[in-house]
Coordinates of C-alpha atoms in Angstrom, one line a residue:
Chain C
M1 CA 28.0 7.9 -26.0
D2 CA 29.4 5.4 -23.7
L3 CA 28.6 6.3 -20.3
R4 CA 30.5 5.2 -17.3
L5 CA 28.5 4.5 -13.8
F6 CA 29.2 5.5 -10.5
D7 CA 26.0 3.5 -9.0
A8 CA 24.8 6.0 -5.9
N9 CA 22.2 3.2 -4.4
V10 CA 23.4 -0.5 -4.2
F11 CA 22.8 -3.0 -1.2
L12 CA 25.3 -5.6 -0.5
G13 CA 24.1 -9.1 1.4
R14 CA 20.9 -11.0 1.9
P15 CA 17.4 -9.2 3.2
T16 CA 16.2 -10.6 6.2
N17 CA 13.2 -11.6 4.0
S18 CA 14.8 -12.9 0.6
I19 CA 14.3 -11.3 -2.3
H20 CA 15.6 -12.4 -6.2
D21 CA 19.4 -13.1 -6.9
S22 CA 20.6 -10.7 -4.3
C23 CA 24.6 -10.6 -3.2
S24 CA 26.0 -12.1 -0.8
T25 CA 29.7 -11.0 -1.6
P26 CA 31.5 -8.2 -2.7
Q27 CA 32.8 -10.6 -5.9
E28 CA 29.2 -11.4 -6.7
L29 CA 28.0 -8.3 -6.8
L30 CA 31.2 -7.1 -8.8
A31 CA 30.2 -9.7 -11.5
R32 CA 26.9 -8.4 -11.8
M33 CA 27.9 -4.4 -11.9
D34 CA 30.5 -5.5 -14.8
R35 CA 27.0 -7.4 -16.4
F36 CA 25.2 -4.1 -16.1
P37 CA 27.3 -2.4 -16.8
V38 CA 28.7 -0.3 -13.8
E39 CA 31.9 0.6 -12.7
R40 CA 31.6 1.7 -9.2
A41 CA 29.6 1.3 -6.3
L42 CA 28.6 3.3 -3.0
V43 CA 27.3 0.7 -0.9
W44 CA 26.2 -0.7 2.0
H45 CA 25.3 -4.1 3.3
V46 CA 21.7 -4.9 4.6
I47 CA 22.3 -6.2 7.9
Q48 CA 22.6 -2.9 8.6
H49 CA 19.4 -2.0 7.8
D50 CA 17.6 -5.0 8.6
C51 CA 19.3 -6.5 11.6
C52 CA 22.5 -4.8 12.9
P53 CA 23.6 -1.4 12.0
V54 CA 26.9 -1.9 14.3
E55 CA 27.6 -5.2 13.0
G56 CA 26.4 -4.5 9.2
N57 CA 28.5 -1.5 10.0
R58 CA 31.8 -3.6 10.8
L59 CA 31.0 -6.5 8.1
L60 CA 30.7 -3.6 5.2
A61 CA 34.1 -2.7 6.2
E62 CA 35.5 -6.0 6.3
E63 CA 33.6 -6.9 2.2
I64 CA 34.9 -4.1 0.8
K65 CA 37.9 -3.4 2.2
G66 CA 40.8 -3.7 -0.8
C67 CA 38.3 -3.2 -3.4
D68 CA 38.6 0.2 -5.3
R69 CA 35.2 -0.4 -7.0
L70 CA 33.3 0.1 -4.2
Q71 CA 33.1 3.1 -1.4
G72 CA 30.9 2.2 1.6
C73 CA 27.9 4.0 3.3
W74 CA 27.6 3.3 7.1
T75 CA 24.7 3.6 9.0
I76 CA 24.3 6.0 12.1
L77 CA 22.4 5.7 15.2
P78 CA 21.3 8.4 18.0
P79 CA 25.2 9.3 19.9
Q80 CA 23.9 8.7 22.8
T81 CA 23.6 5.5 23.1
G82 CA 27.5 5.0 21.8
E83 CA 26.6 2.1 19.2
T84 CA 28.0 3.7 16.2
I85 CA 29.0 7.0 16.6
G86 CA 32.2 7.4 18.8
T87 CA 34.4 9.7 19.7
D88 CA 36.8 7.9 16.4
F89 CA 34.0 7.7 13.7
F90 CA 35.7 9.8 11.6
E91 CA 38.7 8.2 11.7
R92 CA 37.0 5.1 11.9
M93 CA 35.5 6.0 8.5
K94 CA 38.3 7.0 6.8
R95 CA 40.5 3.9 8.5
D96 CA 37.8 1.5 6.8
G97 CA 36.9 3.2 3.1
I98 CA 33.9 4.7 4.7
V99 CA 32.5 7.8 2.7
A100 CA 29.0 8.5 3.1
L101 CA 26.1 8.0 5.8
R102 CA 22.7 6.5 5.4
A103 CA 19.8 6.7 8.6
F104 CA 16.3 4.9 9.6
P105 CA 15.2 6.6 11.9
S106 CA 11.1 5.0 12.1
T107 CA 12.6 1.3 11.4
H108 CA 15.9 1.5 13.7
R109 CA 13.2 4.1 16.3
Y110 CA 15.0 7.4 16.8
V111 CA 13.9 10.9 15.9
L112 CA 16.8 12.0 13.2
G113 CA 17.4 15.9 14.2
R114 CA 18.4 18.5 16.0
T115 CA 17.6 16.6 19.8
A116 CA 19.3 13.4 19.2
F117 CA 22.1 14.5 16.7
G118 CA 23.1 18.4 16.3
D119 CA 26.6 18.4 17.2
F120 CA 26.6 15.5 15.2
L121 CA 24.7 16.5 11.9
A122 CA 26.7 20.1 12.6
E123 CA 29.8 18.3 12.4
I124 CA 28.9 16.4 8.9
T125 CA 27.3 18.8 7.5
E126 CA 30.8 21.3 8.1
R127 CA 32.6 17.8 6.9
R128 CA 30.2 17.8 3.6
I129 CA 30.1 14.1 4.2
P130 CA 26.8 12.7 2.3
L131 CA 23.9 11.7 4.6
L132 CA 21.6 9.5 2.1
L133 CA 18.2 8.3 2.9
S134 CA 15.7 6.8 1.4
T135 CA 11.9 6.7 1.6
A136 CA 11.8 2.9 1.4
R137 CA 13.0 2.5 4.0
G138 CA 12.6 4.1 7.4
I139 CA 12.1 7.9 6.2
S140 CA 9.1 9.9 5.7
W141 CA 8.9 13.3 3.3
P142 CA 7.6 15.5 6.9
E143 CA 10.7 13.6 8.3
I144 CA 12.8 14.9 5.5
Y145 CA 11.9 18.6 5.3
R146 CA 12.1 18.9 9.3
L147 CA 15.6 17.3 8.9
L148 CA 17.2 20.2 6.2
E149 CA 14.7 23.1 8.2
D150 CA 17.2 22.1 11.0
F151 CA 20.2 22.0 8.7
P152 CA 19.7 23.7 5.5
L153 CA 23.6 22.7 4.8
L154 CA 23.4 19.3 5.3
T155 CA 24.7 17.1 1.9
C156 CA 21.7 14.7 1.9
I157 CA 21.6 11.9 -1.5
I158 CA 18.0 11.1 -1.4
C159 CA 17.4 7.5 -2.0
D160 CA 14.5 5.7 -3.9
I161 CA 11.8 8.5 -4.1
G162 CA 8.5 6.3 -4.5
T163 CA 7.0 4.6 -7.3
W164 CA 4.5 7.3 -8.4
G165 CA 5.8 10.3 -9.6
A166 CA 7.5 12.7 -6.7
N167 CA 8.2 15.9 -8.0
R168 CA 5.7 17.8 -5.7
Y169 CA 8.4 16.6 -2.6
T170 CA 11.3 16.7 -4.5
W171 CA 11.3 20.1 -6.3
P172 CA 10.7 22.5 -3.1
L173 CA 13.4 20.7 -1.4
L174 CA 15.6 21.4 -4.9
E175 CA 14.7 25.0 -4.8
K176 CA 15.0 25.5 -1.0
Y177 CA 18.8 23.3 0.0
P178 CA 21.9 23.5 -2.2
R179 CA 23.5 20.9 -0.8
V180 CA 20.2 18.0 -1.6
Y181 CA 20.6 15.6 -3.8
V182 CA 18.1 13.5 -6.0
E183 CA 19.2 9.5 -6.6
T184 CA 17.8 8.6 -10.0
S185 CA 16.5 5.1 -9.3
M186 CA 12.6 5.8 -8.8
L187 CA 13.4 9.0 -10.5
S188 CA 14.3 7.9 -13.7
L189 CA 10.8 5.2 -13.6
A190 CA 8.2 8.5 -13.9
D191 CA 8.3 9.1 -17.5
G192 CA 9.8 12.6 -18.0
D193 CA 11.0 13.7 -14.7
T194 CA 14.6 13.3 -15.2
E195 CA 14.1 15.4 -18.1
A196 CA 11.9 18.3 -16.3
T197 CA 14.3 18.3 -13.4
V198 CA 17.3 18.9 -15.0
G199 CA 15.6 21.5 -16.9
K200 CA 14.8 22.9 -13.6
Y201 CA 17.5 23.0 -11.4
G202 CA 20.0 21.4 -13.4
S203 CA 21.9 17.8 -14.3
E204 CA 24.2 18.4 -11.2
R205 CA 21.8 17.6 -8.6
L206 CA 20.8 14.4 -10.0
V207 CA 23.1 11.1 -8.9
F208 CA 22.9 8.0 -10.6
G209 CA 21.8 4.8 -8.8
T210 CA 19.6 1.7 -9.7
G211 CA 18.3 0.3 -6.2
F212 CA 19.8 -3.3 -6.9
P213 CA 19.3 -5.6 -6.5
E214 CA 16.0 -4.9 -5.6
R215 CA 15.2 -3.1 -9.3
Y216 CA 16.5 -3.8 -12.2
P217 CA 20.2 -1.4 -12.8
E218 CA 19.2 -2.0 -17.2
A219 CA 15.7 0.0 -16.7
A220 CA 17.8 3.3 -14.9
I221 CA 20.7 2.6 -17.3
L222 CA 17.9 2.6 -20.2
Q223 CA 16.4 5.6 -19.3
L224 CA 19.9 7.7 -18.6
I225 CA 21.4 6.5 -21.7
H226 CA 18.5 8.2 -23.9
A227 CA 17.1 11.0 -22.0
E228 CA 16.3 13.7 -24.1
I229 CA 19.3 16.2 -22.1
S230 CA 22.9 16.6 -23.4
D231 CA 26.1 14.2 -23.5
E232 CA 27.4 16.7 -20.6
D233 CA 24.2 16.1 -18.2
K234 CA 24.2 11.9 -18.6
S235 CA 28.0 12.2 -18.0
N236 CA 27.2 14.7 -14.4
I237 CA 24.6 12.3 -13.4
A238 CA 26.1 9.0 -14.6
W239 CA 29.4 9.7 -12.8
A240 CA 30.7 13.4 -11.8
N241 CA 28.3 14.5 -9.6
L242 CA 28.8 11.6 -7.4
E243 CA 32.5 11.7 -8.0
R244 CA 32.3 15.6 -6.8
L245 CA 30.3 14.9 -4.1
L246 CA 32.7 12.6 -2.1
G247 CA 35.8 14.6 -3.3
Q248 CA 34.6 17.2 -1.0
I249 CA 33.9 15.2 2.3
Q250 CA 36.8 16.1 4.9
L251 CA 37.5 12.7 7.0
Chain Z
M1 CA 28.7 -15.3 -35.5
N2 CA 28.4 -12.3 -33.5
V3 CA 25.2 -11.9 -32.6
E4 CA 24.0 -8.5 -31.1
F5 CA 21.0 -9.2 -28.5
L6 CA 18.2 -6.5 -27.4
K7 CA 19.5 -5.6 -25.0
E8 CA 22.4 -3.7 -26.6
R9 CA 20.4 -2.8 -29.4
F10 CA 18.1 -1.0 -27.4
Y11 CA 21.2 0.5 -25.1
R12 CA 22.9 1.6 -28.8
L13 CA 19.5 2.8 -30.5
G14 CA 16.9 3.2 -28.1
A15 CA 14.3 2.0 -30.3
V16 CA 14.7 -1.6 -32.3
P17 CA 12.8 -1.5 -35.5
D18 CA 12.1 -5.4 -35.7
C19 CA 11.4 -5.1 -32.3
P20 CA 9.0 -2.7 -31.6
V21 CA 6.6 -2.0 -28.4
Y22 CA 2.7 -2.5 -27.3
D23 CA 1.8 -0.8 -24.5
M24 CA -1.3 -2.2 -24.0
H25 CA -1.7 -0.2 -20.5
G26 CA -1.9 3.5 -20.8
H27 CA -3.1 6.2 -19.6
M28 CA -3.4 10.1 -20.3
G29 CA -3.8 13.9 -18.8
S30 CA -3.3 15.3 -15.1
W31 CA -4.2 13.7 -12.2
Y32 CA -4.4 14.7 -8.8
G33 CA -2.3 12.2 -7.3
I34 CA 1.4 13.2 -9.8
H35 CA 2.8 16.4 -11.3
F36 CA 2.9 15.0 -15.0
S37 CA 6.1 16.2 -16.6
R38 CA 4.4 14.8 -20.4
P39 CA 0.7 13.5 -20.2
Q40 CA -0.9 15.1 -23.1
P41 CA -0.8 13.3 -26.4
P42 CA 1.3 15.1 -28.9
E43 CA 4.3 15.5 -26.7
M44 CA 3.7 11.2 -25.6
L45 CA 3.5 10.3 -28.8
R46 CA 6.8 12.2 -29.4
V47 CA 8.2 10.1 -26.0
M48 CA 7.2 7.2 -27.8
M49 CA 8.7 7.1 -31.0
R50 CA 11.8 7.2 -29.1
A51 CA 11.5 3.9 -27.7
G52 CA 9.7 2.4 -30.5
V53 CA 6.3 1.9 -29.1
R54 CA 4.1 1.6 -32.1
L55 CA 0.7 1.6 -30.8
L56 CA -0.5 2.8 -27.1
V57 CA -3.7 1.4 -25.5
F58 CA -4.8 3.5 -23.4
C59 CA -7.5 5.4 -20.9
H60 CA -7.7 8.6 -20.2
H61 CA -7.9 9.3 -16.4
W62 CA -10.8 11.8 -17.2
A63 CA -12.5 8.9 -18.6
L64 CA -12.4 6.9 -14.8
F65 CA -12.4 9.8 -12.4
A66 CA -14.0 12.7 -14.1
P67 CA -18.2 11.5 -14.8
D68 CA -18.7 14.9 -15.9
I69 CA -16.1 14.6 -18.6
G70 CA -15.9 10.7 -19.4
N71 CA -15.0 8.9 -22.5
Q72 CA -14.3 11.6 -24.5
A73 CA -11.2 12.9 -23.6
S74 CA -9.9 9.2 -24.9
V75 CA -12.0 9.4 -27.8
K76 CA -10.9 13.0 -29.0
A77 CA -7.3 12.0 -28.7
V78 CA -7.6 8.3 -30.5
R79 CA -9.3 10.9 -33.4
M80 CA -6.5 13.0 -33.8
F81 CA -3.9 10.9 -33.5
P82 CA -5.7 6.9 -35.0
E83 CA -2.6 6.0 -36.3
K84 CA -0.7 5.8 -32.9
L85 CA -3.4 4.7 -30.2
R86 CA -6.2 3.1 -28.9
A87 CA -8.1 3.2 -26.0
Y88 CA -10.7 1.2 -23.8
C89 CA -13.7 2.7 -22.3
G90 CA -13.2 3.5 -19.1
I91 CA -16.2 1.8 -16.6
N92 CA -17.3 4.1 -13.2
P93 CA -20.2 1.6 -11.9
N94 CA -20.7 4.6 -9.7
Y95 CA -22.7 6.0 -12.5
P96 CA -24.8 2.7 -14.2
D97 CA -26.9 5.5 -16.3
I98 CA -23.3 6.3 -18.1
V99 CA -22.2 3.3 -18.0
S100 CA -25.4 2.4 -20.0
R101 CA -24.9 5.3 -22.1
D102 CA -21.2 4.5 -22.9
V103 CA -21.8 0.2 -23.6
A104 CA -25.1 1.7 -26.2
T105 CA -22.9 3.6 -28.2
F106 CA -20.0 1.6 -28.0
E107 CA -20.4 0.7 -31.8
E108 CA -20.3 4.4 -32.7
Y109 CA -17.0 4.7 -31.2
R110 CA -15.1 0.9 -32.5
D111 CA -12.3 3.1 -34.6
V112 CA -11.2 3.9 -31.2
Y113 CA -12.0 1.2 -28.4
V114 CA -10.2 -2.2 -28.2
G115 CA -12.5 -2.5 -25.2
F116 CA -13.0 -2.2 -21.8
K117 CA -11.5 -1.1 -18.6
L118 CA -12.3 -1.4 -15.4
L119 CA -10.3 0.6 -12.0
A120 CA -12.2 -1.8 -9.5
D121 CA -10.0 -1.1 -6.7
Y122 CA -10.8 2.8 -7.1
H123 CA -14.2 3.1 -7.7
H124 CA -14.6 0.5 -5.2
Y125 CA -17.5 -1.8 -6.8
P126 CA -16.0 -5.8 -7.2
I127 CA -15.9 -6.5 -11.1
T128 CA -18.3 -9.2 -11.0
H129 CA -21.0 -6.5 -9.5
D130 CA -24.2 -6.3 -11.9
R131 CA -23.4 -2.5 -12.6
Y132 CA -20.2 -3.9 -14.8
R133 CA -22.3 -6.6 -16.5
P134 CA -23.6 -4.6 -19.6
A135 CA -20.1 -4.0 -20.8
W136 CA -18.3 -7.8 -19.7
E137 CA -21.7 -8.9 -21.9
V138 CA -20.8 -6.9 -25.0
A139 CA -16.8 -7.9 -24.1
N140 CA -17.9 -11.8 -24.4
E141 CA -20.5 -11.7 -27.1
E142 CA -17.2 -9.7 -29.7
G143 CA -14.4 -10.6 -28.1
L144 CA -13.2 -7.6 -26.7
L145 CA -10.3 -6.9 -24.0
V146 CA -11.2 -6.3 -20.8
L147 CA -7.9 -4.6 -18.8
L148 CA -8.5 -4.6 -15.6
H149 CA -6.5 -2.9 -12.7
T150 CA -5.7 -6.4 -10.7
W151 CA -3.9 -6.4 -6.7
Q152 CA -3.0 -9.1 -3.9
G153 CA -6.2 -9.3 -1.7
S154 CA -8.3 -7.0 -2.5
V155 CA -12.2 -7.6 -2.8
Y156 CA -12.6 -6.0 -5.7
D157 CA -10.3 -7.3 -8.1
G158 CA -8.1 -10.5 -6.2
P159 CA -8.1 -13.1 -7.7
G160 CA -10.7 -14.2 -6.3
E161 CA -12.8 -12.1 -8.2
V162 CA -10.7 -12.3 -12.0
R163 CA -11.0 -16.4 -11.6
K164 CA -15.3 -15.4 -11.4
A165 CA -15.4 -13.0 -14.3
A166 CA -13.2 -15.2 -16.4
E167 CA -15.4 -18.3 -15.8
T168 CA -18.6 -15.9 -16.5
Y169 CA -17.7 -14.4 -19.4
P170 CA -14.5 -17.0 -21.1
E171 CA -15.0 -14.7 -24.6
A172 CA -14.1 -12.0 -23.4
R173 CA -9.9 -11.6 -23.8
I174 CA -9.3 -10.5 -19.7
L175 CA -5.7 -8.9 -19.3
L176 CA -4.8 -9.2 -15.5
G177 CA -3.4 -5.5 -15.4
H178 CA -0.4 -5.3 -12.4
C179 CA -0.6 -8.8 -12.4
C180 CA -2.9 -9.0 -9.1
H181 CA 0.0 -7.1 -7.7
A182 CA 2.4 -8.9 -5.4
D183 CA 0.7 -12.2 -6.3
W184 CA 2.7 -13.4 -9.2
Q185 CA 1.6 -16.8 -8.1
S186 CA -2.2 -16.9 -8.3
A187 CA -2.0 -14.7 -11.1
A188 CA -0.2 -17.2 -13.2
E189 CA -2.5 -19.8 -12.1
L190 CA -5.3 -17.7 -13.8
A191 CA -3.4 -17.2 -16.5
R192 CA -2.6 -21.1 -17.0
E193 CA -6.4 -22.3 -15.6
F194 CA -8.1 -20.0 -18.4
P195 CA -7.1 -19.6 -21.6
N196 CA -9.0 -15.8 -21.8
V197 CA -7.0 -14.4 -19.2
Y198 CA -3.5 -12.7 -20.5
L199 CA -1.0 -11.0 -18.0
E200 CA -0.1 -7.0 -18.3
L201 CA 3.4 -5.8 -16.8
C202 CA 2.7 -2.5 -15.2
A203 CA 3.9 -2.1 -12.2
V204 CA 5.6 -5.1 -12.2
L205 CA 8.2 -4.9 -13.7
D206 CA 10.0 -2.4 -11.0
D207 CA 10.1 -5.2 -8.6
R208 CA 13.2 -7.4 -9.6
G209 CA 12.5 -11.6 -10.0
A210 CA 8.9 -10.9 -10.5
V211 CA 8.7 -11.6 -14.3
E212 CA 11.0 -14.4 -14.2
F213 CA 8.7 -15.9 -12.6
L214 CA 6.0 -15.3 -14.3
V215 CA 7.3 -16.2 -17.6
E216 CA 8.5 -19.3 -15.8
K217 CA 4.7 -20.6 -14.3
A218 CA 2.6 -18.7 -17.1
G219 CA 4.9 -18.4 -20.1
S220 CA 6.1 -15.5 -21.7
E221 CA 2.9 -16.5 -24.8
R222 CA 0.4 -15.2 -22.1
I223 CA 2.6 -11.6 -21.3
V224 CA 1.7 -8.1 -22.6
F225 CA 3.7 -5.1 -21.9
G226 CA 2.6 -2.2 -20.2
T227 CA 3.6 1.1 -18.5
D228 CA 0.5 3.4 -17.7
F229 CA 2.6 5.7 -19.5
P230 CA 2.3 8.6 -18.9
W231 CA 3.2 7.1 -15.3
F232 CA 6.3 5.5 -16.1
N233 CA 9.3 6.0 -19.0
H234 CA 9.2 3.0 -21.3
H235 CA 13.1 3.3 -21.7
Y236 CA 12.9 2.4 -18.2
Y237 CA 10.0 -0.5 -18.1
I238 CA 12.4 -2.0 -21.8
G239 CA 15.4 -1.6 -19.3
A240 CA 13.7 -3.6 -16.3
L241 CA 12.7 -5.9 -19.4
L242 CA 16.0 -6.3 -20.7
G243 CA 18.1 -6.9 -17.1
A244 CA 15.5 -9.9 -16.8
D245 CA 16.9 -13.7 -16.7
I246 CA 14.4 -14.5 -19.3
T247 CA 15.1 -14.8 -23.1
D248 CA 15.4 -12.3 -26.2
E249 CA 12.2 -14.7 -27.4
D250 CA 10.6 -13.9 -24.8
R251 CA 10.9 -10.0 -25.0
R252 CA 9.7 -10.2 -28.5
N253 CA 6.3 -12.4 -27.2
I254 CA 5.8 -9.3 -24.5
L255 CA 7.0 -6.2 -26.1
Y256 CA 4.8 -7.4 -29.4
R257 CA 3.6 -11.2 -30.3
N258 CA 1.6 -11.4 -28.3
A259 CA -0.6 -8.1 -28.6
E260 CA -0.2 -8.3 -32.3
R261 CA -2.3 -11.6 -32.0
L262 CA -4.8 -9.8 -29.4
L263 CA -4.9 -7.0 -31.6
F264 CA -5.3 -8.5 -34.9
G265 CA -8.9 -7.8 -36.3
R266 CA -9.1 -5.2 -34.5
Q267 CA -8.7 -3.1 -37.3
I268 CA -5.5 -1.0 -36.0
N269 CA -4.5 0.1 -39.2
P270 CA -7.3 1.4 -40.8

């Protein structure tokens, strides 16, 4: 079957510490996406994590402007400092084509929870704006568990779930929180875990991702093409689930 | 002429008949750190077929972590599915009596074993420690494979220890499992310097760029494919190899040609 692919986990830009063949410009990224092939991507700029969330957010908006195939994620910081979250935050998201958020609490030295973000996290829960959390970048499983205890209806996409199989972490969250989703760039690495997770919780709870440029997109693609699940399940994971989630946001 | 590359063929078919896969680094069975979705032989073999894996060479988790069960778990699986499985005899240096017994009876299991597996980072004895010597000596005498877990900076199985082992046992054919993970430079140098050292790609292919480096510095003729299966998915790892900036000839060397050379004469299909 031909799968249309919408990649939830891609970054643009060159990290502080160099990696193989990263993409500085959206043109470079689109050329790579054609090769994999991936049709659309939900992107963030690595400067948002590595250097300066404010400048990274600005640069991302500038880079993806006018590019239909790329939609953006901004990085959040505690509202009290006024760095990324101001009174017009959601208007600016809408204006700049930003459809989701990312948080890297330990890297950026804050606690992601009710004390720092109470009203804001309640509002993004209400607006159904996805919050992407990467266990490879700045947040641990216990922190994710605590966050969801406080905000059980938060739309949360957990990315980069780790090299070792993570069912013991992800399945309790999928069972308890209806708006938690797992991104597949590392799920696809663990043999049989895509099939087992779909069997227990349904394909609607998985969102395709590649982890490019840190991982080979062809890896997650080949695994999904030949996964032992139905074609409808594959389409849900590859495209439909992320499109549906982004269609539900209220800005 | 329109040539279809391996990438397109694997995308379309899942398994490519003229490009079989030899997985030279596998495991089997349950283990404390991970819930495996399908770690038992019948299911593993069915899954291997879907990716065109012709042979899995493995060491059962229990052979490495449960001395009271030991290698019998591997023996049982290979004898049940001899056309698809071969094993490494797991050596746990914490129990010299078991090492002596397993090496002494190695000959009885020549239909099962292709060599030995050392997991020094977990067993906490350097790979050149005397406690492994009985296994190394047999491997050296008979040119057997020795699959090592190797990792950057490890005092047990880092590049320095591998160098000593490769010098001491020049006839043993040493597979550097994980390629001294993250120290790709040292791994490539060891493969270049020692004709009895080969690189094995488990836990390498989930880092983009490493295999390109290893192919450039050591040559694809010195690299074999491995996945830690059932930890990691064959299609994921094959896909990563297909995405790397190397040639299809390199991929064929890695996926089956080198493994067939290493296993030749080991009666893999009696």
